[in-house]
Amino acid sequence: MSRSRRSRRKTQARQDRVVLRWLWETFVRQRILLLSAAFVLMVVESLTLGAFSYLVQPMFDDVLIQGDRAQVYVVALAMAATFLGRGLARLAGKAIIVWQAEKATAQLQSLLLGHLITLDQGFFKHMSPGVLIERVRGDSAALRSVFDALITGIGRDGSAVIVLLGVALWTDWQWTLVAMAGIPLLGVPMLAIQRLIRRRSTESRRVAAQSSNRLDEAFHGITTLQLTGSEAQELGRFNRIKEQFVSRMTRAKIGKAAVPTLLDFGAAIGFGLVLIVGGLQIIDGSRTVGQFMSFFTALGLLFDPLRRLSSLAAQWQHILASLERTHELLQVRPDVTSPPPPHMPPPARDKASVTLNNVSFAYDSDPVLRGISFEAPAGQTTAIVGPSGAGKSTVFSLLTRMIDATEGEVLIGGQDVRRMDLVQLRAQFSVVSQDTALFDETIRDNILLGAPHASDEALAEAIRAAHVNEFLPLLSKGLETRAGPRGSNLSGGQRQRVAIARALLRDTPILLLDEATSALDSRSEALVQAALSRLTTGRTTLVIAHRLSTVRDADQILVMDKGQIVEKGDHISLLALGGSYAKLHALQFADQSETSAN
Ligand SMILES: Nc1ncnc2c1ncn2[C@@H]1O[C@H](COP(=O)(O)OP(=O)(O)OP(=O)(O)O)[C@@H](O)[C@H]1O
Ligand SMILES: [Mg+2]
């Protein structure tokens, strides 16, 4: 074996140990009593198998051949009791395992989601929702099989093998040895098959994640696919992934199925030899028919659990591969975290200014912001304008620490945002972002998100100010109407108004509005703007807008281009400057006069 392969195996073994310890400490230890009970019940179940095969001998020798009348009843009763006990033990054992396996799986999924929602944009940039859904649901199912495979496998099948082997040895140890003659031949192919399964199942889990990803994107982008006539192309992509999946999964499963087949080869040799040896001995009269039947029953019963046990090792590889990926996911640490205490307290409401000092930011290596500095004074409105892709939304993400600056500092109330508690920091902001997420809850719950304890009056006021009440009568259940998955039951403008109401209700010192009214018609926009400007008094407000008409009253306007601030001032002074802002303004003004001319 080459050195690198050996060291790879060593690393694998170390990883397996880590995963096993985690499995034990997080999921098994707390339920060890219940699981032991289930284990005992499984052992009881398999003991009954031993009892049954043992009873075959008196059945033949005493009852059927000797004709002992009294024994008929005893043996019949013992047989009946055996099967009754078996049924009850199996039901109780299975019930415990199913219950605990479901609980543990749910626990793991909750653990995963709880962990994933703390991670930052850097992580989600590389992990799509589809992949993550597959990870949370698909991979965690492995935990369910741990309980089933291990306890049922080892408890029932393991002890059945021991008990039945005991009966076989007790009946005739020489026959037993003869019967097992074929088994040593199976060792090497068995090991090879296991390796293959581990590899293929790791790959197939990966491809499964890809296919979930495609499904997720296809269903979310269904309208775009239909409008661009790309249905066939999308289906083709999906089919290619599925082809890969089929090939990997088939190989893993065939590998798994090959294990019991190997065992059957062993059985073929064993049964044949025993039949010859035992048959000749009975004809000679040195053994009874009852002995042989008892032995044969034990042997026949033995192969089933043995076959299951042998595929257990393969299944275990499959499970380990999944658990390892899950464990890995739980080890990912976010880059953006709360600093260790003591935390800087958030600034007083009237001191919540926003300052960027020479801030640069890059996704991977692409610079997005390059040395930005500005101050948005507390209680005033600062507007950010500039072409698409200039980095405006990125500035907002820095303020709320959705991302951290690669260089420079971001301050609110003169304090570095990285020295404040993350939850407290985010509690300073109400954000209406460019792509607001609504959830499949009622409109009421969507507005109350982020301010769950708001009073009914405050809710009504926010609804009025954001002009949500204008479209509520159009909806079947008004405020209690569900917004649909991602808010799909509402129009773009309606979604925006719900988002504005949500932000207003939060009543925080700083308000961030990113194209907050872009989807509204002119009349609604004017009305919502009026409500917003009432709200922005006394609050530090940052507004991003393409339509300059919405920012002309701002105390300060920042013009951004290619990750830099190129102009700064108020509407009048920027117009007088005759630079980018003036040009942008002239363009929009020309548009407007054209529209009004039409
Ligand atoms: N998750 C991301 N990964 C990599 N690059 C990104 C990511 N998000 C944004 N960018 C890049 O950052 C740059 C600035 O994006 P940003 O969203 O800040 O622009 P913007 O000024 O808000 O534009 P718009 O007016 O179109 O909303 C863009 O060039 C974009 O390609
Ligand atoms: Mg933007």
XYZ file of C-alpha atoms and ligand atoms in Angstrom:
630
model
C 0.000 0.000 0.000
C 1.393 3.386 -0.942
C 2.235 5.879 1.731
C -0.291 8.491 0.711
C -3.042 5.918 0.680
C -2.089 4.761 4.106
C -2.076 8.276 5.472
C -5.406 8.976 3.789
C -6.844 5.958 5.521
C -5.437 7.137 8.811
C -7.049 10.551 8.385
C -10.299 8.832 7.492
C -10.117 6.727 10.626
C -9.463 9.812 12.730
C -12.414 11.609 11.163
C -14.600 8.598 11.793
C -13.641 8.666 15.459
C -14.510 12.357 15.753
C -17.880 11.787 14.117
C -18.577 8.807 16.358
C -17.797 10.762 19.488
C -20.113 13.547 18.327
C -22.821 10.991 17.584
C -22.485 9.503 21.033
C -22.356 12.765 22.949
C -25.093 14.604 21.098
C -27.622 11.958 20.224
C -27.019 8.633 21.913
C -25.913 9.334 25.480
C -29.103 11.142 26.512
C -31.275 8.274 25.307
C -29.050 5.432 26.403
C -31.636 3.962 28.837
C -34.409 3.792 26.270
C -32.061 2.507 23.620
C -30.766 -0.179 25.971
C -34.348 -1.234 26.645
C -34.938 -1.495 22.905
C -31.710 -3.444 22.588
C -32.800 -5.920 25.257
C -36.168 -6.378 23.549
C -34.385 -7.106 20.287
C -32.232 -9.670 22.041
C -35.374 -11.244 23.469
C -36.791 -11.395 19.982
C -33.813 -13.315 18.713
C -33.719 -15.613 21.759
C -37.137 -16.830 20.671
C -35.608 -17.914 17.384
C -33.121 -20.013 19.303
C -35.906 -21.459 21.403
C -37.887 -22.327 18.309
C -35.062 -24.154 16.595
C -34.274 -25.905 19.862
C -37.895 -27.083 20.145
C -37.706 -28.666 16.719
C -35.756 -31.594 18.142
C -38.362 -32.782 20.741
C -41.037 -32.105 18.138
C -39.486 -34.602 15.773
C -37.890 -37.096 18.112
C -40.456 -37.218 20.999
C -43.700 -36.273 19.287
C -43.559 -37.214 15.638
C -41.264 -40.242 15.783
C -41.774 -41.634 19.349
C -45.472 -40.699 19.414
C -45.401 -39.313 23.011
C -48.964 -37.919 23.507
C -48.273 -35.865 26.628
C -45.389 -34.110 24.906
C -47.634 -32.922 22.027
C -49.280 -30.383 24.295
C -46.092 -29.254 25.994
C -44.231 -28.673 22.731
C -47.229 -27.014 21.079
C -47.691 -24.666 24.039
C -43.986 -23.845 24.153
C -44.010 -23.081 20.407
C -47.030 -20.809 20.734
C -45.489 -18.978 23.691
C -42.280 -18.519 21.713
C -44.015 -16.782 18.843
C -46.202 -14.655 21.083
C -43.162 -13.458 23.012
C -41.364 -12.766 19.764
C -44.211 -10.650 18.413
C -44.563 -8.576 21.545
C -40.841 -8.006 22.010
C -40.468 -6.925 18.406
C -43.367 -4.483 18.555
C -42.166 -2.850 21.765
C -38.547 -2.671 20.580
C -39.496 -1.269 17.211
C -41.770 1.334 18.812
C -38.968 2.669 20.978
C -36.529 2.802 18.096
C -38.867 4.511 15.657
C -39.803 7.088 18.268
C -36.245 7.850 19.301
C -34.928 7.806 15.735
C -37.501 10.395 14.661
C -36.762 12.532 17.702
C -33.026 12.413 17.101
C -33.437 13.266 13.419
C -35.640 16.222 14.272
C -33.077 17.281 16.873
C -30.318 17.159 14.282
C -32.335 19.114 11.725
C -33.114 21.773 14.283
C -29.453 21.864 15.283
C -28.486 22.299 11.634
C -30.962 25.059 10.896
C -30.109 26.793 14.164
C -26.475 26.735 13.118
C -26.958 27.627 9.462
C -29.001 30.747 10.187
C -26.098 32.163 12.165
C -23.741 31.937 9.197
C -22.900 34.941 7.059
C -23.049 35.907 3.416
C -19.602 34.497 2.747
C -21.006 31.030 3.422
C -24.269 31.395 1.522
C -22.428 32.699 -1.490
C -21.018 29.185 -1.912
C -23.950 27.169 -0.612
C -27.230 27.482 -2.462
C -30.602 26.951 -0.794
C -31.153 23.716 -2.743
C -27.890 22.203 -1.550
C -28.624 23.217 2.012
C -32.141 21.812 1.953
C -30.690 18.522 0.751
C -28.089 18.633 3.494
C -30.594 19.344 6.228
C -33.117 16.790 5.062
C -31.229 14.122 3.146
C -28.057 13.813 5.147
C -29.771 13.972 8.497
C -31.843 10.948 7.517
C -28.638 8.992 8.096
C -29.123 9.488 11.794
C -32.433 7.668 11.598
C -30.667 4.688 10.109
C -28.049 4.748 12.850
C -30.687 3.772 15.362
C -32.384 1.325 13.096
C -29.233 -0.200 11.703
C -27.293 -0.380 14.931
C -29.879 -1.434 17.430
C -31.975 -3.625 15.207
C -28.859 -4.856 13.479
C -26.644 -5.580 16.413
C -29.368 -6.212 18.975
C -31.585 -8.501 16.975
C -29.391 -9.926 14.253
C -26.187 -10.026 16.272
C -27.730 -11.884 19.153
C -29.735 -14.107 16.802
C -26.490 -15.191 15.175
C -24.954 -15.963 18.562
C -27.997 -17.802 19.887
C -28.562 -19.824 16.728
C -24.910 -20.599 16.442
C -25.111 -21.765 20.070
C -28.009 -24.098 19.250
C -26.156 -25.384 16.205
C -22.967 -26.004 18.185
C -24.933 -27.587 20.991
C -26.615 -29.926 18.558
C -23.445 -30.851 16.724
C -20.267 -28.793 16.670
C -18.761 -30.774 13.811
C -21.740 -30.092 11.546
C -21.460 -26.440 12.480
C -17.829 -26.269 11.420
C -18.636 -27.998 8.139
C -21.477 -25.547 7.504
C -19.209 -22.545 8.045
C -16.490 -23.894 5.745
C -17.282 -21.434 2.949
C -17.262 -18.252 5.013
C -13.516 -17.482 5.256
C -13.428 -17.251 1.460
C -15.617 -14.157 1.587
C -13.364 -11.815 3.588
C -11.401 -10.079 0.867
C -14.210 -9.410 -1.626
C -16.334 -8.154 1.270
C -13.758 -5.483 2.199
C -13.386 -4.342 -1.396
C -17.125 -3.947 -1.737
C -17.313 -1.828 1.401
C -14.746 0.656 0.100
C -16.628 0.950 -3.142
C -19.839 1.676 -1.292
C -18.279 4.415 0.830
C -16.913 6.153 -2.245
C -20.041 5.869 -4.337
C -22.366 6.933 -1.566
C -20.305 10.047 -0.855
C -20.509 10.929 -4.532
C -24.188 10.179 -4.777
C -24.960 12.460 -1.818
C -23.104 15.238 -3.608
C -25.017 14.728 -6.824
C -28.271 14.543 -4.856
C -27.499 18.013 -3.502
C -26.922 19.300 -7.028
C -30.231 17.934 -8.162
C -32.057 19.572 -5.233
C -30.385 22.781 -6.237
C -31.683 22.507 -9.790
C -35.188 21.779 -8.564
C -35.078 24.761 -6.256
C -33.894 27.074 -9.016
C -36.320 25.681 -11.589
C -39.360 26.155 -9.361
C -38.308 29.601 -8.229
C -37.520 30.697 -11.750
C -40.472 28.995 -13.409
C -41.860 32.185 -14.954
C -38.490 33.159 -16.381
C -38.038 29.671 -17.825
C -41.439 29.796 -19.497
C -41.005 33.311 -20.812
C -37.627 32.520 -22.321
C -38.767 29.145 -23.660
C -36.025 27.391 -21.716
C -38.104 24.547 -20.339
C -36.366 21.899 -22.457
C -32.919 23.267 -21.659
C -33.638 23.226 -17.942
C -35.019 19.716 -18.150
C -31.872 18.675 -20.018
C -29.665 20.020 -17.241
C -31.726 18.220 -14.660
C -31.602 14.983 -16.632
C -27.819 15.126 -16.904
C -27.475 15.449 -13.156
C -29.973 12.656 -12.642
C -28.040 10.411 -15.026
C -24.956 10.840 -12.879
C -27.020 10.192 -9.799
C -28.501 7.024 -11.232
C -25.086 5.657 -12.130
C -23.500 6.425 -8.732
C -26.473 5.309 -6.711
C -26.900 2.132 -8.733
C -23.292 1.193 -8.154
C -23.552 1.888 -4.425
C -26.749 -0.127 -4.152
C -25.514 -3.006 -6.271
C -22.427 -3.039 -4.099
C -24.691 -3.283 -1.092
C -26.743 -6.044 -2.661
C -23.602 -7.978 -3.581
C -22.750 -8.496 0.069
C -25.620 -10.883 0.882
C -25.048 -12.592 -2.435
C -21.507 -13.364 -1.372
C -22.949 -14.835 1.764
C -25.258 -16.997 -0.290
C -22.201 -18.459 -2.024
C -20.928 -19.373 1.406
C -24.313 -20.851 2.288
C -24.395 -22.917 -0.883
C -21.153 -24.612 0.081
C -22.129 -24.966 3.761
C -25.597 -26.416 3.230
C -24.392 -28.830 0.614
C -21.597 -30.211 2.784
C -23.777 -30.530 5.888
C -26.457 -32.343 3.977
C -23.964 -34.872 2.740
C -22.187 -35.386 6.069
C -25.334 -35.307 8.253
C -27.456 -37.309 5.830
C -24.917 -40.138 5.778
C -24.706 -40.131 9.607
C -28.503 -40.417 9.962
C -28.614 -43.274 7.482
C -25.877 -44.958 9.537
C -28.040 -44.413 12.626
C -25.436 -42.450 14.604
C -27.675 -39.274 14.643
C -31.456 -38.765 14.929
C -33.746 -37.021 12.424
C -34.763 -34.598 15.235
C -31.158 -33.564 15.784
C -30.655 -32.945 12.114
C -33.908 -31.004 11.738
C -33.118 -28.879 14.793
C -29.654 -28.144 13.431
C -30.990 -27.414 9.966
C -33.635 -25.062 11.328
C -31.022 -23.165 13.320
C -28.778 -22.970 10.269
C -31.636 -21.862 8.032
C -32.650 -19.194 10.492
C -29.028 -18.163 10.926
C -28.408 -17.081 7.375
C -31.026 -14.363 7.329
C -29.621 -12.336 10.255
C -26.108 -13.106 9.062
C -26.941 -11.673 5.650
C -28.425 -8.568 7.237
C -25.442 -8.173 9.532
C -23.063 -8.386 6.624
C -24.871 -5.625 4.737
C -24.886 -3.631 7.959
C -21.186 -2.956 7.539
C -21.861 -1.569 4.082
C -24.805 0.464 5.300
C -22.649 1.780 8.081
C -20.219 3.184 5.497
C -23.124 4.946 3.812
C -24.296 6.377 7.134
C -20.816 7.506 8.148
C -20.365 9.346 4.862
C -23.556 11.319 5.493
C -22.855 11.997 9.146
C -19.390 13.203 8.335
C -20.738 15.795 5.901
C -23.318 16.911 8.432
C -20.719 17.218 11.149
C -18.512 19.229 8.812
C -21.356 21.642 8.144
C -21.807 22.155 11.870
C -18.141 23.061 12.184
C -18.359 26.001 9.771
C -17.858 29.217 11.702
C -19.206 32.575 10.498
C -16.688 35.330 9.802
C -19.080 37.961 11.078
C -19.620 37.320 14.781
C -20.343 39.236 17.950
C -17.105 40.320 19.600
C -16.348 38.901 23.048
C -17.772 41.074 25.841
C -17.547 43.774 27.124
C -19.617 45.223 24.299
C -19.873 48.871 23.407
C -23.427 49.968 24.191
C -25.451 51.228 21.212
C -25.473 55.021 20.851
C -28.255 57.183 22.254
C -31.109 57.717 19.806
C -30.173 61.283 18.956
C -26.477 60.417 18.524
C -26.892 57.614 16.013
C -24.770 59.068 13.246
C -23.261 56.793 10.614
C -19.641 57.173 9.556
C -17.481 55.301 7.076
C -13.745 55.938 7.301
C -11.773 54.929 4.244
C -13.731 51.716 3.824
C -12.866 49.151 1.189
C -14.614 45.890 0.507
C -14.077 42.994 -1.873
C -15.998 39.809 -2.581
C -13.197 37.266 -2.920
C -10.760 39.387 -4.876
C -13.144 41.659 -6.808
C -13.048 45.123 -5.214
C -16.563 46.505 -4.762
C -15.905 49.509 -2.500
C -12.674 51.463 -2.732
C -11.779 53.807 0.103
C -15.182 55.250 0.903
C -15.539 57.966 3.548
C -18.644 59.893 4.546
C -20.656 60.903 7.545
C -24.414 60.702 7.759
C -25.228 62.998 10.687
C -27.696 61.805 13.319
C -31.299 62.743 12.635
C -30.645 63.788 9.038
C -31.364 62.201 5.689
C -28.487 61.124 3.490
C -29.191 59.890 -0.017
C -26.952 57.627 -2.067
C -27.360 57.695 -5.834
C -25.335 56.292 -8.680
C -25.403 53.764 -11.498
C -26.304 50.121 -11.030
C -23.474 48.074 -9.544
C -21.788 51.142 -8.029
C -21.823 49.537 -4.578
C -24.746 51.346 -2.939
C -26.442 48.292 -1.439
C -23.037 47.053 -0.316
C -22.727 50.135 1.914
C -25.958 49.118 3.661
C -24.699 45.569 4.130
C -21.602 46.943 5.860
C -23.640 49.027 8.277
C -25.714 46.084 9.482
C -22.670 43.787 9.371
C -24.129 41.420 6.832
C -20.513 41.667 5.650
C -17.398 43.190 7.221
C -15.166 45.777 5.602
C -11.855 44.450 4.322
C -10.272 47.779 5.218
C -11.245 50.910 7.133
C -13.892 51.319 9.827
C -17.644 51.604 10.020
C -18.957 53.617 12.964
C -22.359 54.348 14.372
C -22.530 57.028 17.034
C -18.740 57.149 16.761
C -18.332 53.480 17.783
C -16.967 50.721 15.635
C -19.777 48.356 14.670
C -17.408 45.439 15.210
C -17.200 46.217 18.911
C -20.940 46.090 19.481
C -23.070 43.070 20.188
C -24.378 41.876 16.825
C -28.004 41.581 17.906
C -27.932 44.990 19.572
C -26.288 46.501 16.528
C -28.931 45.166 14.165
C -31.636 46.370 16.546
C -30.552 49.925 15.651
C -31.693 49.515 12.056
C -34.925 49.224 10.138
C -34.162 48.123 6.632
C -36.287 48.087 3.513
C -34.018 46.255 1.135
C -34.098 45.963 -2.615
C -35.378 42.405 -2.552
C -37.497 42.183 0.531
C -38.263 38.737 1.785
C -41.860 38.110 2.719
C -42.697 34.779 4.262
C -45.627 32.465 3.753
C -47.430 33.852 6.787
C -50.312 36.278 7.118
C -49.691 39.879 6.130
C -50.101 40.777 9.789
C -47.316 38.398 10.812
C -45.125 39.639 7.986
C -45.455 43.200 9.239
C -44.930 42.177 12.862
C -41.653 40.403 11.965
C -38.962 42.209 13.916
C -41.469 43.914 16.219
C -43.585 41.045 17.570
C -44.824 42.976 20.607
C -46.058 46.071 18.787
C -49.444 47.350 19.950
C -52.518 47.207 17.717
C -52.477 51.003 17.424
C -48.853 51.045 16.294
C -49.643 48.312 13.757
C -52.625 50.245 12.416
C -50.511 53.401 12.162
C -47.729 51.617 10.236
C -50.285 50.064 7.907
C -51.790 53.463 7.224
C -48.452 55.209 6.735
C -47.179 52.579 4.305
C -50.533 52.590 2.461
C -51.010 48.908 3.054
C -54.641 49.623 3.968
C -55.268 50.654 0.364
C -55.017 47.116 -0.941
C -56.200 45.178 2.103
C -59.889 45.338 1.015
C -58.881 43.668 -2.264
C -57.629 40.593 -0.409
C -60.014 37.822 0.646
C -59.069 37.846 4.307
C -57.596 41.337 4.624
C -54.741 41.469 7.082
C -55.056 37.734 7.717
C -54.430 36.795 4.080
C -51.351 34.675 3.572
C -48.615 36.319 1.533
C -47.764 33.053 -0.255
C -44.287 31.518 -0.610
C -41.851 34.459 -0.751
C -44.831 36.795 -0.875
C -45.930 35.520 -4.281
C -49.629 36.284 -3.657
C -48.872 40.006 -3.645
C -47.796 42.365 -6.402
C -44.320 43.907 -6.350
C -45.630 47.234 -5.107
C -47.772 45.560 -2.463
C -44.804 43.598 -1.199
C -42.820 46.813 -0.955
C -45.520 48.479 1.085
C -45.642 45.535 3.490
C -41.864 45.838 3.848
C -42.132 49.556 4.538
C -44.822 48.969 7.159
C -42.538 46.363 8.733
C -39.660 48.832 8.883
C -41.824 51.638 10.245
C -43.143 49.443 13.024
C -39.675 48.609 14.246
C -39.184 52.242 15.222
C -35.392 52.216 15.352
C -32.886 55.128 15.447
C -31.606 54.407 11.932
C -33.664 53.802 8.805
C -32.142 52.263 5.669
C -34.253 52.458 2.525
C -32.875 50.735 -0.562
C -35.111 51.545 -3.529
C -37.962 51.298 -1.072
C -40.608 52.845 -3.307
C -39.274 51.845 -6.718
C -42.124 49.447 -7.439
C -44.917 51.879 -6.611
C -46.896 53.912 -9.109
C -46.279 57.667 -9.018
C -49.343 58.452 -6.938
C -48.660 55.769 -4.307
C -44.998 56.671 -4.317
C -45.801 60.308 -3.559
C -48.102 59.245 -0.728
C -45.648 56.753 0.759
C -42.831 59.281 0.387
C -44.869 61.772 2.357
C -45.403 59.215 5.099
C -41.725 58.286 5.038
C -40.566 61.879 5.288
C -42.790 62.318 8.340
C -41.094 59.303 9.756
C -37.566 60.283 8.912
C -37.683 63.425 11.006
C -35.504 62.850 14.028
C -34.118 59.598 12.620
C -30.840 59.002 10.874
C -31.996 57.958 7.434
C -30.050 56.614 4.486
C -31.911 56.390 1.215
C -30.807 54.715 -1.983
C -32.784 55.783 -5.023
C -32.549 55.821 -8.771
C -35.366 58.303 -9.160
C -33.745 61.587 -8.186
C -37.118 63.204 -7.499
C -37.298 61.152 -4.312
C -33.979 62.432 -2.933
C -33.900 66.121 -3.824
C -34.931 67.117 -0.297
C -32.196 65.069 1.373
C -29.798 66.943 3.655
C -26.887 65.354 1.865
C -26.524 63.446 -1.375
C -23.630 61.067 -2.078
C -22.997 60.162 -5.687
C -21.290 56.792 -6.093
C -19.616 55.292 -9.110
C -17.495 52.129 -9.408
C -17.138 51.699 -5.656
C -16.187 55.275 -4.889
C -17.922 58.454 -3.820
C -17.439 60.872 -6.662
C -19.590 63.800 -5.502
C -21.066 64.992 -2.228
C -23.455 67.863 -1.431
C -27.123 68.829 -1.480
C -29.348 68.937 -4.537
C -28.726 72.607 -5.342
C -24.961 72.523 -4.893
C -24.615 69.286 -6.891
C -26.621 70.738 -9.759
C -24.417 73.815 -9.644
C -21.337 71.584 -9.762
C -22.384 70.377 -13.188
C -20.872 66.887 -12.701
C -22.320 63.326 -12.682
C -25.315 64.310 -10.585
C -26.221 67.177 -12.883
C -25.918 64.852 -15.881
C -28.069 62.186 -14.248
C -30.587 64.835 -13.378
C -30.655 66.252 -16.894
C -31.217 62.730 -18.275
C -34.118 62.012 -15.959
C -35.551 65.433 -16.531
C -35.409 64.862 -20.302
C -37.220 61.515 -19.753
C -39.916 63.206 -17.753
C -40.524 66.022 -20.218
C -40.704 63.399 -22.974
C -43.267 61.377 -21.062
C -45.345 64.425 -20.315
C -45.082 65.478 -23.960
C -46.548 62.116 -25.083
N -22.790 38.214 -3.361
C -21.974 38.832 -4.234
N -20.875 38.210 -4.696
C -20.027 38.798 -5.540
N -20.179 40.033 -5.992
C -21.242 40.719 -5.594
C -22.205 40.165 -4.687
N -23.143 41.093 -4.449
C -22.803 42.168 -5.182
N -21.666 41.956 -5.865
C -20.980 42.915 -6.730
O -20.800 44.095 -6.008
C -20.995 45.213 -6.830
C -21.855 46.230 -6.121
O -23.125 45.659 -5.875
P -24.282 46.503 -5.164
O -25.402 45.577 -4.964
O -23.732 47.187 -3.980
O -24.636 47.563 -6.290
P -25.743 48.707 -6.262
O -25.041 49.979 -6.368
O -26.649 48.496 -5.112
O -26.497 48.417 -7.633
P -28.075 48.524 -7.964
O -28.378 49.948 -8.162
O -28.184 47.753 -9.247
O -28.798 47.894 -6.841
C -21.593 44.705 -8.124
O -20.648 44.924 -9.145
C -21.817 43.238 -7.927
O -21.356 42.529 -9.042
Mg -28.518 47.814 -4.895
